[in-house]
Short mmCIF file of C-alpha atoms in Angstrom, two decimals:
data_model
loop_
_atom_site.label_atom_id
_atom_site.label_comp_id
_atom_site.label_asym_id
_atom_site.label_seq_id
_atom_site.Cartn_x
_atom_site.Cartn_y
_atom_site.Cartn_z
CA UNK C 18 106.38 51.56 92.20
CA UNK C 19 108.45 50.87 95.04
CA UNK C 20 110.76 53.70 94.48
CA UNK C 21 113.59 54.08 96.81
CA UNK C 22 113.57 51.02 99.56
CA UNK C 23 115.59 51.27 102.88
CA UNK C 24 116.68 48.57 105.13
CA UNK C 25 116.72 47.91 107.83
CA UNK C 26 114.43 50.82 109.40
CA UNK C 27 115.84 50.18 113.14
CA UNK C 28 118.68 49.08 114.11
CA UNK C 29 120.57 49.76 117.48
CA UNK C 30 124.38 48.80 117.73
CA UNK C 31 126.99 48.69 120.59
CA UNK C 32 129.96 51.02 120.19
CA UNK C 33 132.40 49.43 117.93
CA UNK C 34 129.75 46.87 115.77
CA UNK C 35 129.47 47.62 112.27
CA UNK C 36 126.71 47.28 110.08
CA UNK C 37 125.61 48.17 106.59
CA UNK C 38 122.76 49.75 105.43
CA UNK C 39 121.14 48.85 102.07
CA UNK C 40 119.32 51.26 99.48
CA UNK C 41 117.64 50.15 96.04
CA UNK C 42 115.71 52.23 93.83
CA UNK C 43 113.80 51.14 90.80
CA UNK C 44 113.40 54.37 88.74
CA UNK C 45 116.61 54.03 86.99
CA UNK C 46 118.28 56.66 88.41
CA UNK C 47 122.01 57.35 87.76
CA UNK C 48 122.78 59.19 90.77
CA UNK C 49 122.68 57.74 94.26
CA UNK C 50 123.18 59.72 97.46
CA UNK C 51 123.28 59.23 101.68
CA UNK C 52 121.88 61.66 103.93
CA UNK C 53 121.92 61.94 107.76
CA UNK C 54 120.00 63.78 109.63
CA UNK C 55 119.92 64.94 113.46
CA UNK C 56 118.00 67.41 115.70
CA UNK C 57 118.81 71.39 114.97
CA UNK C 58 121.24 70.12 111.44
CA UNK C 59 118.79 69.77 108.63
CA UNK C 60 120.37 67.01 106.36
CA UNK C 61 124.05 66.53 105.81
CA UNK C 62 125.32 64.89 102.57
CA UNK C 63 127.54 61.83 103.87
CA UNK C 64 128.62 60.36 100.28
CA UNK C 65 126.86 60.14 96.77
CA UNK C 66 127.73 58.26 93.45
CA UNK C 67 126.91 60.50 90.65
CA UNK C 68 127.03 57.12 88.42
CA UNK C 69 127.44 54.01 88.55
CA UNK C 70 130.84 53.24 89.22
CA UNK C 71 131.82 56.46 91.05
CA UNK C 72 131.51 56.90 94.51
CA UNK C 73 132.18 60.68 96.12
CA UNK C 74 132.56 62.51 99.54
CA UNK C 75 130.09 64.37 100.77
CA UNK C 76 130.25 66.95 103.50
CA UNK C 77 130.68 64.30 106.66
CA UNK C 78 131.94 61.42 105.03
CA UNK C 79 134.25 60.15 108.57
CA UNK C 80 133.73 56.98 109.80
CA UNK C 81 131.35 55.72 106.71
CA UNK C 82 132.39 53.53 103.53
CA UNK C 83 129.92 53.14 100.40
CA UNK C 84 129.31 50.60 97.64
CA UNK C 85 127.49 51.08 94.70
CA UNK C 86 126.67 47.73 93.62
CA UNK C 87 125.03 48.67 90.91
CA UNK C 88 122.49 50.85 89.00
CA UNK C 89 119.90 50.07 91.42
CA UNK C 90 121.90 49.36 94.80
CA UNK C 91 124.31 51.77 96.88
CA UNK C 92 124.76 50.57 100.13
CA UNK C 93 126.99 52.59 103.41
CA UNK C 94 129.07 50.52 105.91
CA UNK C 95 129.68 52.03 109.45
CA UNK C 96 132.71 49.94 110.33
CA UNK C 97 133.07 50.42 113.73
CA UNK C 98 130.04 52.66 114.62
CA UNK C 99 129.98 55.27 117.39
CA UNK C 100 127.50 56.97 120.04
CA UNK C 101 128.06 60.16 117.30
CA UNK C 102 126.78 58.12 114.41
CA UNK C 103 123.33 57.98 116.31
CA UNK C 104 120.68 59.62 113.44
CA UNK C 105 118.45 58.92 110.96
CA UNK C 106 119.75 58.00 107.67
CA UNK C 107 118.04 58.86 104.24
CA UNK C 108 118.96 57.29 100.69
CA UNK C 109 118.33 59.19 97.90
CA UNK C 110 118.06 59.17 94.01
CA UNK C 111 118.14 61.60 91.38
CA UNK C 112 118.07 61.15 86.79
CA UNK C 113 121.55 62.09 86.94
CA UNK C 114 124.32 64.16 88.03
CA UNK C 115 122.89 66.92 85.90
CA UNK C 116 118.92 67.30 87.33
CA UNK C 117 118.62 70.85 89.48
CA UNK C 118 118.21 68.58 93.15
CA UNK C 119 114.88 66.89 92.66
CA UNK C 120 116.23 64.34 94.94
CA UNK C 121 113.11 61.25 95.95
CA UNK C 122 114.17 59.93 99.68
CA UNK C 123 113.54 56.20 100.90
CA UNK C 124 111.17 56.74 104.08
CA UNK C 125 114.73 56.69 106.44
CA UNK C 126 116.63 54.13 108.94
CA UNK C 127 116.85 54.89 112.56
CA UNK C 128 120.31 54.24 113.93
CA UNK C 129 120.66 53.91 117.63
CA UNK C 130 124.72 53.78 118.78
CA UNK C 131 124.88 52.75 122.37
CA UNK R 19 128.84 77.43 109.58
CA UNK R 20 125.41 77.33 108.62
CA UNK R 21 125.63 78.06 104.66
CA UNK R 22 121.70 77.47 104.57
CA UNK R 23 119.69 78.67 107.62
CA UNK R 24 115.90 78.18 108.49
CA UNK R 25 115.83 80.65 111.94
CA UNK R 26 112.33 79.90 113.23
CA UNK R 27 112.04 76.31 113.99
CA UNK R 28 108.39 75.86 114.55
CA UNK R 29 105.32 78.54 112.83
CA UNK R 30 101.20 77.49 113.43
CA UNK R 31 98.77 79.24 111.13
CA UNK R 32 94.73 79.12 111.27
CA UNK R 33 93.63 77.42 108.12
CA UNK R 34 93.34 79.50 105.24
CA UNK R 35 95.68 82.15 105.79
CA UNK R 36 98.84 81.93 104.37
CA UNK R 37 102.15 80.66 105.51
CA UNK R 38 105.40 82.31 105.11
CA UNK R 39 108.51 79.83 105.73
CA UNK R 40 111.74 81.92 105.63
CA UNK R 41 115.38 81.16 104.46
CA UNK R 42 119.01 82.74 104.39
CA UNK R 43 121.63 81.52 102.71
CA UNK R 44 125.09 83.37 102.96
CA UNK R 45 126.91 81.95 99.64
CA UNK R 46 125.88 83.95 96.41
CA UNK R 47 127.71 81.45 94.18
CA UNK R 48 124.22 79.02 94.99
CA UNK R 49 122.46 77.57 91.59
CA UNK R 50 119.27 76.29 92.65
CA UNK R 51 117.26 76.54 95.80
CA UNK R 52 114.60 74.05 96.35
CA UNK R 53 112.26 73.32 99.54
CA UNK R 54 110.92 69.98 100.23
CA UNK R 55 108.53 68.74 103.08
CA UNK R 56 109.05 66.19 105.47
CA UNK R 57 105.95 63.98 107.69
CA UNK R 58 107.39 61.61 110.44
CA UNK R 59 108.32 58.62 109.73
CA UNK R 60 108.75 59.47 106.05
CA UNK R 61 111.50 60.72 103.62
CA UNK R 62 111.18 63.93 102.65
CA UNK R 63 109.69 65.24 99.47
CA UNK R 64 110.62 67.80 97.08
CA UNK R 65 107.95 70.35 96.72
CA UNK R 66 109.29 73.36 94.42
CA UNK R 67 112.60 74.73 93.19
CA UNK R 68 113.70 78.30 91.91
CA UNK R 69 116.88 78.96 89.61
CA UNK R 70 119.52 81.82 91.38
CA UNK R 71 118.35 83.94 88.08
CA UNK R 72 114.83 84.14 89.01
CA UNK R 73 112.55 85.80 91.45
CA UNK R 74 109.53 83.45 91.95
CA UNK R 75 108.07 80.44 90.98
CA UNK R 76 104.75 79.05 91.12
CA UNK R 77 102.91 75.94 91.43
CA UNK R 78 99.57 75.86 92.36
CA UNK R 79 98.93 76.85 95.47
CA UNK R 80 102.69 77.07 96.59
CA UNK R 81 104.80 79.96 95.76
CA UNK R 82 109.05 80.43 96.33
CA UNK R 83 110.34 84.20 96.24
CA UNK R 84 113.87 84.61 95.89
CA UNK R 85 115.65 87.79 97.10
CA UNK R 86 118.93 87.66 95.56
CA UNK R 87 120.43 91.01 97.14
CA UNK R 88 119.02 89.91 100.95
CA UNK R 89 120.34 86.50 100.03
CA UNK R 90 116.91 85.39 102.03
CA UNK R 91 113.95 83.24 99.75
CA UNK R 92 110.63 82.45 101.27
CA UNK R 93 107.94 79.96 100.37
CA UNK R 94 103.95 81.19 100.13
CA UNK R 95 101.63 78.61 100.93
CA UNK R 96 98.12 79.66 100.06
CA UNK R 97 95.91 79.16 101.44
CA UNK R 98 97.07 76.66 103.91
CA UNK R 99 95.35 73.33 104.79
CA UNK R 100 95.81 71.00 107.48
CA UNK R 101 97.29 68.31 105.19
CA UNK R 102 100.62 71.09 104.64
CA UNK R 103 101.51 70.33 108.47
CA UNK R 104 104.98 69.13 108.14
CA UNK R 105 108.53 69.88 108.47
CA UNK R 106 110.12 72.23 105.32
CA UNK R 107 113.40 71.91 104.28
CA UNK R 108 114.89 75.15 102.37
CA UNK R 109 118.06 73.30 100.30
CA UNK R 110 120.85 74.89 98.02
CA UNK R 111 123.18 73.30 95.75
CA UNK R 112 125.69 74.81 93.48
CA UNK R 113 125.58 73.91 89.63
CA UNK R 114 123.96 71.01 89.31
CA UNK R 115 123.38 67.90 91.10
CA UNK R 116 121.75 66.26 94.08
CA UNK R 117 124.87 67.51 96.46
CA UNK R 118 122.56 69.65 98.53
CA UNK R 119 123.01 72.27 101.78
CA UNK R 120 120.03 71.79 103.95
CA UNK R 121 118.70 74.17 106.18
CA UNK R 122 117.44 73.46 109.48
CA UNK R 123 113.79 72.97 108.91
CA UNK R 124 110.72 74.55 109.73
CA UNK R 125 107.77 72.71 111.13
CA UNK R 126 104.80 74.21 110.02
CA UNK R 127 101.81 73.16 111.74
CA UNK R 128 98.19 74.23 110.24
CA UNK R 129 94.84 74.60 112.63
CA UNK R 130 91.61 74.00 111.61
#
């Protein structure tokens, strides 16, 4: 099992590119979630879909835009990305809207913002 | 403002011994606290959770105290083994749901 799959792992933009970043999972989880995380912060929620169909705001959603594709796929666009959105950025899956946080993580993608 | 905080940043134990991560949280309205770990290069895993109307849980040789009044919980490892070096997480969520508050981490580094 696969589980939750991240691409790409590196990727470094000029100020102003976009890009998206793609997340599949194959345990058929309903809920879908992005994380970022930098130096001293822990993780911040950026946006989750608690089903599919439903996207949500997280706690630093500025600057990002999500699709959930479907079941499997949720995906986050930085439109025009800047030197702030520099981090690493986690994917995340849960059974539903209703487990306690049992969250499983894809293994992350590096985002450089020059 | 910090709703979840992990004050020490780095703690090294001999193996064996135990390690004590610590972590405050300052909202009392908090449903479930959970702590995962985190290698490089790698995702982070959940390890163990406790509900808000509990005081410990146990799995094996990992162990969360919760201290509802101090608003501080703590996770036992015991003993501790080289493979637990890692980064822990300390995370919070309210009701239900994946929508956690992270902490800062701890990296925990065990010596043989």
């Amino acid at each position: 099992n696969a589980g939750v799959t991240q691409t790409p792992k590196f990727q470094v933009l000029k100020t102003g590119q976009s890009m998206t970043l793609q997340c599949a999972q194959d345990m058929n989880h309903n809920s879908m979630y992005w994380y970022r995380q930098d130096p001293g912060m822990g993780l911040r929620l950026i946006y989750y879909s608690a089903s599919e169909g439903t996207t949500d705001k997280g706690e630093v959603p500025n600057g990002y835009n999500v699709s959930r594709l479907n079941k499997r796929e949720f995906s986050l666009r930085l439109e025009s990305a800047a030197p702030s959105q520099t981090s690493v950025y986690f994917c995340a899956s849960s059974q539903g809207p209703a487990n306690t946080g049992e969250l499983f993580f894809g293994e992350g993608s590096r985002l450089t913002v020059l | 403002d910090q709703q979840v905080k992990q004050n020490s940043p780095s703690l090294s134990v001999q193996e064996g011994r135990i390690s004590i991560l610590n972590c405050d949280y300052t909202n009392s309205m908090f449903d479930y606290f959970l702590w995962y770990k985190k290698y490089p290069a790698e995702g982070p895993t959940f390890l163990i959770s406790i509900s808000s109307i509990k005081d410990k849980n146990e799995d094996g040789r990992f162990t969360v105290f919760l201290n509802k009044s101090a608003k501080h919980l703590s996770l036992h490892i015991v003993p501790s083994q080289p493979g637990d070096s890692a980064v822990y997480f300390c995370a919070a969520n309210f009701g239900r749901g994946g929508k956690l508050i992270f902490g800062q981490g701890t990296e925990l580094s065990v010596k043989p």
